[in-house]
XYZ file of C-alpha atoms in Angstrom:
682
model
C 20.255 46.464 -46.374
C 18.488 44.556 -49.108
C 19.814 41.150 -48.016
C 18.153 41.116 -44.573
C 14.863 42.222 -46.114
C 15.133 39.450 -48.664
C 15.895 36.921 -45.904
C 12.990 38.109 -43.791
C 10.584 37.868 -46.695
C 11.824 34.360 -47.442
C 11.222 33.347 -43.850
C 7.546 34.279 -43.894
C 6.356 31.344 -46.035
C 8.487 28.969 -43.964
C 6.914 30.209 -40.732
C 3.495 29.993 -42.309
C 4.100 26.402 -43.322
C 5.349 25.590 -39.819
C 2.290 27.214 -38.277
C 0.026 25.321 -40.657
C 1.758 22.024 -39.836
C 1.403 22.637 -36.097
C -2.253 23.503 -36.540
C -2.894 20.365 -38.608
C -1.085 18.226 -36.037
C -3.160 19.667 -33.201
C -6.382 19.113 -35.140
C -5.308 15.537 -35.885
C -4.489 14.859 -32.215
C -7.757 16.405 -31.044
C -9.778 14.369 -33.544
C -8.031 11.168 -32.443
C -8.680 12.012 -28.784
C -12.379 12.585 -29.501
C -12.550 9.271 -31.348
C -11.011 7.410 -28.394
C -13.391 9.102 -25.943
C -16.374 8.123 -28.101
C -15.137 4.530 -28.192
C -14.729 4.525 -24.408
C -18.319 5.697 -23.944
C -19.598 3.170 -26.461
C -17.849 0.276 -24.689
C -18.549 1.448 -21.146
C -21.818 -0.532 -20.659
C -19.907 -3.784 -21.219
C -17.420 -3.153 -18.418
C -19.939 -4.377 -15.844
C -19.923 -7.893 -17.297
C -18.530 -10.954 -15.587
C -15.985 -13.678 -16.279
C -16.908 -16.200 -18.976
C -15.877 -19.707 -20.063
C -12.120 -19.726 -20.786
C -11.574 -16.936 -18.259
C -12.115 -19.563 -15.565
C -9.638 -21.897 -17.242
C -6.834 -19.304 -17.362
C -7.177 -16.529 -14.794
C -7.245 -18.654 -11.593
C -3.527 -19.294 -12.201
C -3.008 -15.843 -10.657
C -3.626 -17.334 -7.211
C -2.914 -21.013 -7.857
C 0.202 -21.070 -5.649
C -0.603 -18.077 -3.478
C -0.948 -14.315 -4.034
C 1.554 -12.923 -6.533
C 3.200 -10.609 -4.021
C 6.799 -11.861 -4.101
C 9.320 -13.035 -6.675
C 8.814 -16.729 -5.970
C 5.076 -16.634 -6.714
C 5.711 -14.263 -9.631
C 7.983 -16.752 -11.398
C 5.616 -19.626 -10.666
C 2.749 -17.638 -12.161
C 4.519 -16.178 -15.194
C 5.709 -19.648 -16.275
C 2.361 -21.355 -15.609
C 0.961 -20.907 -19.140
C 0.439 -23.997 -21.260
C -1.037 -22.487 -24.452
C 1.508 -22.463 -27.286
C 5.095 -23.602 -26.642
C 5.796 -20.164 -25.109
C 2.905 -20.210 -22.623
C 2.092 -16.572 -23.606
C 3.962 -15.041 -20.638
C 3.580 -11.401 -21.708
C -0.185 -11.781 -21.705
C -0.026 -13.388 -18.261
C 2.128 -10.491 -17.105
C -0.536 -7.956 -18.091
C -3.154 -9.755 -15.999
C -1.143 -8.725 -12.934
C -2.147 -5.145 -13.719
C -5.659 -6.136 -12.700
C -5.244 -8.636 -9.847
C -2.585 -10.342 -7.738
C -4.774 -13.105 -6.361
C -7.854 -15.151 -7.183
C -10.867 -14.857 -7.059
C -10.882 -11.306 -8.380
C -13.186 -8.590 -9.665
C -13.738 -8.731 -13.456
C -14.073 -4.938 -13.877
C -10.325 -4.098 -13.807
C -9.616 -6.841 -16.374
C -12.248 -5.509 -18.775
C -11.057 -1.953 -18.165
C -7.492 -2.910 -19.154
C -8.761 -4.785 -22.229
C -10.581 -1.669 -23.365
C -7.474 0.468 -22.787
C -5.473 -1.948 -24.973
C -8.153 -1.712 -27.683
C -7.947 2.095 -27.598
C -4.139 1.928 -27.687
C -4.312 -0.346 -30.719
C -6.624 2.080 -32.469
C -4.189 4.955 -31.810
C -1.266 2.858 -33.069
C -3.287 1.818 -36.116
C -4.014 5.463 -36.908
C -0.284 6.249 -36.661
C 0.663 3.286 -38.863
C -1.901 4.276 -41.502
C -0.512 7.790 -41.435
C 3.033 6.498 -42.025
C 2.002 4.011 -44.717
C -0.126 6.642 -46.417
C 2.901 8.923 -46.680
C 4.913 6.112 -48.258
C 2.009 5.505 -50.648
C 2.139 9.214 -51.638
C -1.134 10.379 -50.142
C -1.115 14.094 -49.426
C -0.547 15.047 -45.792
C -4.156 16.066 -45.155
C -5.665 13.199 -47.124
C -3.391 10.707 -45.370
C -4.305 12.073 -41.940
C -8.029 12.053 -42.682
C -7.866 8.525 -44.104
C -5.904 7.314 -41.079
C -8.479 8.742 -38.669
C -11.369 7.318 -40.682
C -9.758 3.894 -41.125
C -8.965 3.555 -37.426
C -12.480 4.734 -36.502
C -14.128 2.117 -38.732
C -11.992 -0.601 -37.126
C -12.179 0.683 -33.546
C -15.970 0.965 -33.508
C -16.769 -2.230 -35.397
C -19.210 -4.383 -33.363
C -17.520 -7.658 -34.341
C -14.575 -6.724 -32.102
C -16.712 -6.481 -28.958
C -16.418 -10.223 -28.340
C -12.631 -9.851 -28.340
C -12.356 -6.658 -26.318
C -14.807 -7.587 -23.557
C -13.854 -11.277 -23.328
C -11.045 -10.958 -20.803
C -8.954 -13.936 -21.849
C -8.885 -12.692 -25.445
C -6.360 -10.116 -24.393
C -4.234 -12.894 -25.881
C -5.601 -11.895 -29.301
C -5.277 -8.147 -28.714
C -1.669 -7.882 -27.557
C -0.140 -9.486 -30.697
C -1.890 -6.749 -32.676
C -0.219 -4.167 -30.427
C 3.256 -5.486 -31.222
C 2.427 -5.984 -34.914
C 1.556 -2.295 -35.132
C 4.705 -1.359 -33.219
C 6.644 -3.536 -35.657
C 5.165 -1.641 -38.607
C 6.150 1.685 -37.050
C 9.725 0.485 -36.494
C 9.860 -0.864 -40.045
C 8.676 2.413 -41.584
C 11.257 4.286 -39.515
C 13.956 1.899 -40.703
C 12.988 2.426 -44.337
C 13.150 6.190 -43.833
C 16.643 5.908 -42.354
C 17.742 3.745 -45.283
C 16.359 6.324 -47.728
C 18.421 8.986 -45.904
C 21.552 6.788 -46.267
C 21.674 6.256 -42.492
C 22.380 2.583 -43.020
C 23.269 1.478 -39.480
C 20.251 3.199 -37.947
C 18.112 1.755 -40.723
C 19.274 -1.787 -40.015
C 18.603 -1.339 -36.295
C 15.054 -0.097 -36.848
C 14.295 -2.780 -39.442
C 15.558 -5.513 -37.124
C 13.534 -4.084 -34.245
C 10.420 -4.097 -36.391
C 10.744 -7.545 -37.965
C 12.527 -9.516 -35.238
C 12.197 -7.908 -31.809
C 8.504 -7.026 -32.191
C 7.853 -10.498 -33.606
C 9.372 -12.095 -30.489
C 7.275 -9.850 -28.233
C 4.119 -10.626 -30.228
C 4.791 -14.376 -30.067
C 5.194 -14.132 -26.283
C 1.578 -12.911 -26.268
C 0.196 -15.487 -28.733
C 1.627 -17.645 -31.514
C -0.024 -15.741 -34.363
C 2.337 -12.868 -33.585
C 4.844 -14.875 -35.647
C 3.022 -13.583 -38.737
C 4.485 -10.073 -38.363
C 7.320 -10.532 -40.923
C 4.836 -11.961 -43.430
C 2.485 -9.017 -42.833
C 5.321 -6.543 -43.348
C 6.206 -8.391 -46.559
C 2.606 -7.871 -47.699
C 3.008 -4.144 -47.073
C 6.285 -4.117 -49.012
C 4.560 -5.890 -51.878
C 1.741 -3.323 -52.010
C 1.707 0.103 -50.310
C 5.449 0.298 -49.549
C 6.610 -0.378 -53.108
C 8.885 2.398 -54.252
C 10.631 5.136 -52.282
C 8.804 7.599 -50.067
C 11.592 10.134 -50.577
C 11.165 10.025 -54.349
C 7.518 10.282 -55.553
C 8.639 9.528 -59.084
C 9.279 5.945 -57.942
C 5.656 4.959 -57.727
C 3.929 1.805 -56.627
C 5.019 -0.105 -59.670
C 8.716 0.221 -58.863
C 10.750 -2.902 -58.126
C 9.993 -4.154 -54.648
C 12.303 -5.372 -51.917
C 15.789 -4.094 -51.305
C 18.542 -6.385 -50.051
C 18.278 -5.530 -46.320
C 14.533 -6.091 -46.395
C 14.886 -9.462 -48.119
C 17.422 -10.629 -45.542
C 15.533 -9.345 -42.513
C 12.094 -10.574 -43.587
C 13.163 -13.754 -45.348
C 14.647 -15.565 -42.349
C 11.634 -15.344 -39.963
C 9.206 -16.135 -42.799
C 11.260 -19.221 -43.646
C 11.367 -20.261 -39.974
C 7.588 -19.824 -39.732
C 7.033 -21.988 -42.816
C 9.377 -24.706 -41.507
C 7.667 -24.665 -38.105
C 4.201 -24.966 -39.623
C 5.209 -27.765 -41.998
C 7.093 -29.640 -39.257
C 3.964 -29.592 -37.123
C 1.748 -31.275 -39.728
C 2.290 -34.872 -38.468
C 1.376 -33.875 -34.903
C -1.594 -31.866 -36.176
C -2.844 -34.866 -38.147
C -2.509 -37.035 -35.042
C -4.243 -34.538 -32.738
C -7.118 -33.976 -35.167
C -7.680 -37.714 -35.605
C -7.907 -38.208 -31.842
C -9.404 -35.003 -30.496
C -11.653 -33.639 -33.256
C -14.749 -34.904 -35.061
C -13.165 -33.907 -38.379
C -9.936 -34.551 -40.274
C -7.333 -31.977 -41.307
C -8.549 -32.277 -44.901
C -12.106 -31.535 -43.820
C -10.877 -28.549 -41.811
C -9.075 -27.164 -44.855
C -12.300 -27.470 -46.847
C -14.305 -25.847 -44.059
C -12.126 -22.816 -43.352
C -12.970 -20.985 -46.633
C -16.629 -21.124 -45.558
C -15.638 -19.804 -42.143
C -13.467 -17.025 -43.538
C -16.162 -15.911 -45.981
C -18.578 -15.763 -43.056
C -16.051 -13.625 -41.170
C -15.959 -11.256 -44.145
C -19.755 -11.146 -44.219
C -19.801 -10.140 -40.547
C -17.116 -7.514 -41.135
C -18.847 -5.901 -44.109
C -22.448 -6.247 -42.925
C -22.135 -5.368 -39.219
C -25.007 -6.060 -36.898
C -25.907 -5.714 -33.225
C -25.719 -9.468 -32.585
C -23.601 -12.325 -33.883
C -22.596 -15.853 -32.921
C -20.589 -14.449 -30.029
C -18.443 -17.122 -28.405
C -20.230 -20.074 -30.002
C -19.074 -21.957 -33.053
C -19.950 -25.582 -32.315
C -22.955 -25.436 -34.634
C -20.636 -25.209 -37.652
C -20.572 -28.476 -39.579
C -17.291 -29.472 -41.162
C -17.192 -29.820 -44.939
C -16.876 -33.479 -45.918
C -16.562 -32.832 -49.654
C -16.383 -30.071 -52.247
C -20.198 -29.876 -52.309
C -21.031 -31.123 -48.794
C -22.369 -28.634 -47.927
C -22.856 -27.045 -51.321
C -21.342 -23.718 -50.194
C -17.901 -25.319 -49.815
C -16.737 -25.061 -53.424
C -18.101 -21.527 -54.015
C -16.353 -20.319 -50.845
C -13.070 -21.981 -51.839
C -13.287 -20.285 -55.241
C -14.215 -16.958 -53.610
C -11.177 -17.049 -51.309
C -8.882 -17.892 -54.225
C -10.426 -15.083 -56.278
C -9.988 -12.516 -53.489
C -6.340 -13.458 -52.981
C -5.800 -13.289 -56.752
C -7.414 -9.837 -56.761
C -4.964 -8.776 -54.091
C -2.058 -9.693 -56.336
C -3.659 -8.247 -59.451
C -4.547 -4.876 -57.892
C -1.246 -4.213 -56.137
C -0.119 -1.625 -58.728
C -3.290 0.295 -59.587
C -5.091 -0.071 -56.243
C -2.409 -0.794 -53.609
C -4.682 -0.002 -50.640
C -7.233 -2.614 -51.687
C -4.469 -5.114 -52.438
C -2.880 -4.468 -49.038
C -6.172 -4.885 -47.150
C -7.004 -8.167 -48.918
C -3.575 -9.777 -48.681
C -3.031 -8.579 -45.099
C -6.347 -10.135 -44.052
C -5.658 -13.546 -45.566
C -2.027 -13.544 -44.386
C -3.336 -12.810 -40.890
C -5.483 -15.953 -41.022
C -2.634 -18.312 -42.039
C -2.099 -19.852 -38.605
C -5.578 -19.997 -37.082
C -7.611 -20.681 -40.216
C -5.511 -23.329 -41.943
C -4.546 -26.904 -41.020
C -3.743 -26.452 -37.321
C -6.524 -28.420 -35.540
C -8.012 -25.579 -33.533
C -11.769 -25.249 -33.264
C -13.284 -24.300 -36.584
C -14.174 -20.673 -35.900
C -13.965 -17.838 -33.399
C -14.758 -14.167 -33.907
C -11.573 -13.045 -32.136
C -9.509 -14.482 -35.006
C -10.475 -11.356 -36.972
C -8.984 -8.852 -34.526
C -5.501 -8.747 -36.048
C -6.316 -9.627 -39.696
C -9.000 -6.921 -39.941
C -6.717 -4.035 -38.886
C -6.503 -2.545 -42.390
C -9.727 -3.983 -43.796
C -11.489 -0.613 -43.945
C -8.524 1.585 -44.863
C -9.269 1.514 -48.631
C -12.835 2.589 -47.874
C -11.494 5.352 -45.633
C -9.153 6.546 -48.407
C -12.151 6.782 -50.739
C -14.378 8.489 -48.142
C -11.767 11.191 -47.440
C -10.479 11.748 -50.977
C -10.248 15.508 -51.721
C -11.331 14.923 -55.307
C -14.659 16.094 -56.587
C -17.423 15.364 -57.348
C -19.516 14.352 -54.333
C -16.773 14.995 -51.749
C -19.293 16.406 -49.260
C -21.598 13.448 -49.848
C -18.767 11.004 -49.212
C -17.826 12.756 -45.962
C -21.464 12.704 -44.862
C -21.642 9.008 -45.672
C -18.502 8.477 -43.584
C -20.127 10.250 -40.641
C -23.266 8.135 -40.926
C -21.205 4.930 -41.183
C -19.195 5.759 -38.051
C -22.376 6.674 -36.182
C -24.076 3.408 -37.173
C -21.041 1.364 -36.126
C -20.889 3.189 -32.789
C -24.585 2.523 -32.220
C -24.266 -1.181 -33.035
C -21.195 -1.532 -30.835
C -22.935 0.242 -27.953
C -25.891 -2.126 -28.335
C -23.672 -5.209 -28.337
C -21.572 -3.856 -25.482
C -24.725 -3.359 -23.415
C -25.528 -7.036 -23.874
C -22.041 -7.961 -22.658
C -22.731 -5.987 -19.498
C -25.708 -8.182 -18.534
C -24.719 -11.835 -18.142
C -28.178 -13.389 -18.162
C -29.569 -11.238 -20.963
C -26.427 -12.099 -22.912
C -26.964 -15.827 -22.377
C -30.592 -15.695 -23.538
C -29.762 -13.597 -26.620
C -26.942 -15.951 -27.583
C -29.328 -18.867 -27.201
C -31.712 -17.177 -29.624
C -28.997 -16.250 -32.131
C -27.437 -19.752 -32.040
C -30.377 -22.190 -32.128
C -28.172 -25.079 -33.321
C -25.342 -24.611 -30.822
C -25.308 -27.046 -27.856
C -23.053 -24.675 -25.946
C -25.321 -21.692 -26.493
C -28.441 -23.622 -25.493
C -26.711 -25.027 -22.398
C -25.551 -21.547 -21.411
C -29.043 -20.102 -21.941
C -30.553 -22.928 -19.877
C -28.083 -22.200 -17.064
C -29.203 -18.565 -17.175
C -32.845 -19.628 -16.899
C -32.008 -21.859 -13.946
C -30.218 -18.987 -12.227
C -33.368 -16.924 -12.678
C -35.437 -19.726 -11.142
C -37.042 -20.722 -14.453
C -36.341 -24.448 -14.173
C -39.264 -25.451 -16.368
C -38.094 -23.160 -19.161
C -34.556 -24.563 -18.931
C -35.816 -28.162 -19.087
C -38.088 -27.380 -22.032
C -35.235 -25.681 -23.916
C -32.844 -28.613 -23.428
C -35.426 -31.319 -24.203
C -36.507 -29.508 -27.371
C -32.902 -29.264 -28.531
C -32.209 -32.932 -27.742
C -35.285 -33.963 -29.724
C -34.068 -32.340 -32.939
C -30.275 -32.616 -32.766
C -27.618 -35.272 -32.413
C -26.815 -36.353 -28.846
C -24.459 -33.981 -27.047
C -22.929 -34.349 -23.605
C -23.498 -30.688 -22.697
C -27.222 -30.944 -23.378
C -27.550 -34.280 -21.571
C -25.587 -33.257 -18.484
C -27.252 -29.852 -18.191
C -30.664 -31.457 -18.607
C -29.839 -33.900 -15.808
C -28.819 -30.958 -13.604
C -31.981 -29.021 -14.430
C -34.198 -32.001 -13.666
C -32.317 -32.545 -10.393
C -33.211 -29.000 -9.399
C -36.873 -30.011 -9.703
C -36.388 -33.209 -7.669
C -35.646 -36.144 -10.004
C -33.827 -37.219 -13.170
C -36.116 -39.005 -15.606
C -35.047 -42.422 -16.980
C -35.002 -41.011 -20.503
C -32.571 -38.267 -19.503
C -30.345 -40.715 -17.639
C -30.202 -42.970 -20.693
C -29.206 -39.905 -22.727
C -26.407 -39.213 -20.222
C -25.104 -42.787 -20.518
C -25.296 -42.702 -24.302
C -23.415 -39.418 -24.688
C -20.742 -40.350 -22.147
C -20.099 -43.546 -24.046
C -19.764 -41.847 -27.428
C -18.618 -38.250 -27.017
C -15.280 -37.204 -28.431
C -14.963 -33.906 -26.535
C -16.024 -32.054 -23.419
C -13.567 -33.627 -20.956
C -13.535 -30.542 -18.715
C -17.331 -30.225 -18.624
C -17.731 -33.937 -17.909
C -15.179 -33.888 -15.089
C -16.849 -30.838 -13.523
C -20.281 -32.451 -13.779
C -19.153 -35.634 -12.006
C -17.300 -33.655 -9.324
C -20.477 -31.641 -8.603
C -22.800 -34.651 -8.825
C -20.921 -36.880 -6.326
C -21.738 -34.819 -3.187
C -25.345 -34.418 -4.401
C -25.644 -38.192 -4.698
C -24.073 -38.689 -1.281
C -26.633 -36.320 0.259
C -29.528 -37.959 -1.679
C -30.614 -34.579 -3.049
C -31.956 -35.899 -6.347
C -34.043 -38.953 -7.082
C -32.354 -41.068 -9.736
C -28.899 -39.725 -8.860
C -27.033 -42.088 -6.551
C -23.444 -43.193 -6.115
C -24.304 -46.494 -7.821
C -25.750 -44.719 -10.879
C -22.748 -42.374 -11.021
C -20.501 -45.415 -10.980
C -22.515 -46.756 -13.921
C -22.096 -43.462 -15.764
C -18.355 -43.399 -15.080
C -18.067 -46.962 -16.415
C -19.772 -45.818 -19.644
C -17.344 -42.923 -19.879
C -14.362 -45.196 -19.225
C -15.510 -47.539 -22.018
C -15.670 -44.669 -24.536
C -13.091 -45.658 -27.202
C -12.504 -42.036 -28.177
C -11.135 -41.021 -24.780
C -9.151 -43.939 -23.457
C -5.807 -43.115 -25.042
C -5.325 -39.723 -23.370
C -3.337 -40.030 -20.090
C -4.944 -36.888 -18.656
C -8.446 -38.244 -19.251
C -7.507 -41.623 -17.811
C -6.312 -39.765 -14.740
C -9.588 -37.821 -14.525
C -11.652 -41.008 -14.726
C -9.663 -42.835 -12.034
C -9.674 -39.749 -9.817
C -13.471 -39.531 -10.102
C -13.720 -43.251 -9.312
C -11.695 -42.564 -6.171
C -14.054 -39.756 -5.170
C -17.058 -42.064 -5.596
C -15.343 -44.774 -3.538
C -14.559 -42.299 -0.747
C -18.166 -41.091 -0.701
C -19.322 -44.729 -0.590
C -17.108 -45.391 2.460
C -14.546 -47.616 0.734
C -11.153 -45.929 1.319
C -9.108 -48.936 0.148
C -10.813 -48.877 -3.232
C -10.300 -45.120 -3.346
C -6.577 -45.579 -2.716
C -6.368 -48.040 -5.613
C -8.207 -45.626 -7.891
C -5.977 -42.718 -6.882
C -2.861 -44.815 -7.448
C -4.073 -45.693 -10.939
C -4.883 -42.017 -11.581
C -1.398 -40.798 -10.703
C 0.128 -43.682 -12.690
C -1.750 -42.604 -15.837
C -0.244 -39.094 -15.717
C 2.335 -38.736 -12.932
C 2.342 -35.301 -11.319
C 3.035 -33.931 -7.873
C -0.110 -31.796 -7.987
C -2.382 -34.808 -8.539
C -0.628 -36.876 -5.867
C -0.864 -34.115 -3.247
C -4.517 -33.446 -4.023
C -5.469 -37.102 -3.700
C -3.392 -37.675 -0.561
C -5.025 -34.623 1.025
C -8.462 -35.989 0.122
C -7.685 -39.295 1.821
C -6.418 -37.446 4.866
C -9.369 -35.070 5.139
C -11.758 -38.039 4.796
C -10.227 -39.615 7.926
C -7.607 -41.910 6.389
C -4.226 -40.194 6.855
C -2.239 -43.456 6.681
C -3.710 -44.141 3.249
C -2.761 -40.622 2.260
C 0.836 -41.318 3.290
C 0.731 -44.588 1.374
C -0.421 -42.718 -1.726
C 2.444 -40.218 -1.429
C 4.903 -43.090 -1.081
C 3.522 -44.728 -4.214
C 3.567 -41.488 -6.230
C 7.211 -40.902 -5.257
C 8.205 -44.080 -7.133
C 6.768 -42.853 -10.455
C 8.964 -41.036 -12.985
C 7.555 -37.769 -14.317
C 7.767 -37.797 -18.146
C 9.656 -34.935 -19.789
C 8.748 -33.486 -23.176
C 11.559 -32.890 -25.629
C 12.502 -29.420 -26.757
C 11.688 -26.077 -25.178
C 8.218 -25.360 -23.885
C 6.836 -23.315 -21.036
C 5.552 -26.287 -18.967
C 9.118 -27.616 -18.932
C 10.441 -24.251 -17.768
C 7.674 -24.110 -15.163
C 8.743 -27.472 -13.749
C 12.328 -26.207 -13.617
C 11.223 -23.116 -11.660
C 9.261 -25.271 -9.203
C 12.247 -27.576 -8.773
C 14.620 -24.645 -8.146
C 12.225 -23.320 -5.516
C 11.770 -26.809 -4.005
C 8.066 -26.035 -4.269
C 6.684 -29.566 -4.545
C 9.228 -30.902 -2.098
C 8.181 -28.324 0.511
C 4.475 -28.885 -0.158
C 4.930 -32.656 0.104
C 6.879 -32.327 3.353
C 4.159 -30.134 4.840
C 1.423 -32.557 3.819
C 3.419 -35.527 5.111
C 3.859 -33.790 8.447
C 0.131 -33.075 8.668
C -0.853 -36.613 7.691
C 1.681 -38.120 10.138
C 0.314 -36.000 12.988
C -3.268 -36.964 12.087
C -2.320 -40.641 11.909
C -0.602 -40.472 15.322
C -3.574 -38.662 16.834
C -5.960 -41.259 15.479
C -3.790 -44.096 16.743
C -3.726 -42.512 20.195
C -7.500 -42.069 20.338
C -8.454 -45.423 18.790
C -9.415 -47.987 21.446
C -7.063 -50.952 21.572
C -8.836 -54.212 21.328
């Protein structure tokens, strides 16, 4: 009878441990749920905001070829992306959660963005928990540090401009798959440690390869996942979680990890290096700086990112970065060299601290590895806040580990400081989120925060015009123009503002001509301005704005040496010339302009649009003539795989352009016959 008693007594501690583990897990889950609810409440004021800037350049694709309510329109939409070679189809797919047609309500889009942000925070907490176990944190310390680290990231105000800017779902979803990749990788390592080799290989491949593919289908910087996992292996994953005696200083990668991580990292390096010639070419043509100047500038930008991350505030630059001046030398501006040295020093610290302080090393090296694509030589714009969303995931984990350390002294003080820090971050994020919920207040605040940004001042002036404050808008734009280099946004918005008061002044018109003749950017804004100005000139709504003066402005734009080599911009200019000719009552000249436009960049969409314009203006035979001319032009094909090429294949398989052309031809033929029948013979 002694053996059962002995067994029963032995079972009591085991049951106690199980009960304690269940209790700790429930407390952990409840704390995470509370954190997510707090974040939801903090972000809720921003959900009432509207679409902004790049939203209008991307989201209308949802209804570009009809409502996405059948497979044909689905495939046309999902392949319509042009950003990155992949077109980011997974991101496009998620937009269908919120709308199937365009125009649409912005609230569902923002709601989904916030849900993704909360999901990322939950995944981040889980990843920190797993990594903390591998780094030999105690169960309770690891759980507390994971909750604190995810809270500091989730509630950071710098991430508001990513979460509430709808199109930047493209920056959020790669982080989702990066975190999923880390979870798969940790599971694979555990299986390897348990000698479950096949299962380990499967999980490791899922983490490093499958999740990388999914992340890349959201945005190109998802390709960094294998490099980010390698950073973790180099720091917090060194050693064996199953054997605490093998601490952080143990030899690093095992053979499976080298094989699985090495190949995608090598492919990423080859891809980046192979793209340098094209990047040099694009920067020389499309940017006011060279690749070398960008490389000198990015350390300044990255150090400013770090300043914003570690000294959070209720306002920041928001979506505006055009006030940043590129570095033209090591000391021009003088902050260039110190920032270069600071970045090098921080990276060196990451390597130096990997044994004694692996959490700090991991946070530093993860951050800089996460900036490799967007903050290096690729000729993107110099800065954007959303580029910190993925790299900053683990930025505050070392601080969280320190805050939640069970060691004395001052443990209570550290926990109190953690509570105050989280509360301050939540307050700042709520304040910034409230601004995002009020479009016009947002525009005016951004104008104040970014006094040297042409975009911010133009946006603030547009807000003042919408509020009926035309004088304030004109004063703002004139004051900026008086103290800054000429900019097409300022000139064109000033012309619009003056038109709203009755007349464009000669000085403003000269500014318009000067900027159109010298600008190296702003093609979309310029095209939109001309397209809006032509009907105003035709209706004589504004003194100083006539079809003849618009023709003069278009001639200045056409003569701009910085724009003439781009086929798409040539097409825009000739298309606008055709619109002016149609408004002036010269359809033959319009036909010539439209023919030149479609010759510059042959496309069925452009040809159909222009033929329809000729037809709706009362010249269906000219519309048919334009279609006939466009049919003789070969459409150029880009080499290699890219989403636009796949999109054209989908359209061809569906006979989309052929059907659209046949319908337009039928309409134009009927209109031409009707006109011929009703035209008096003489």
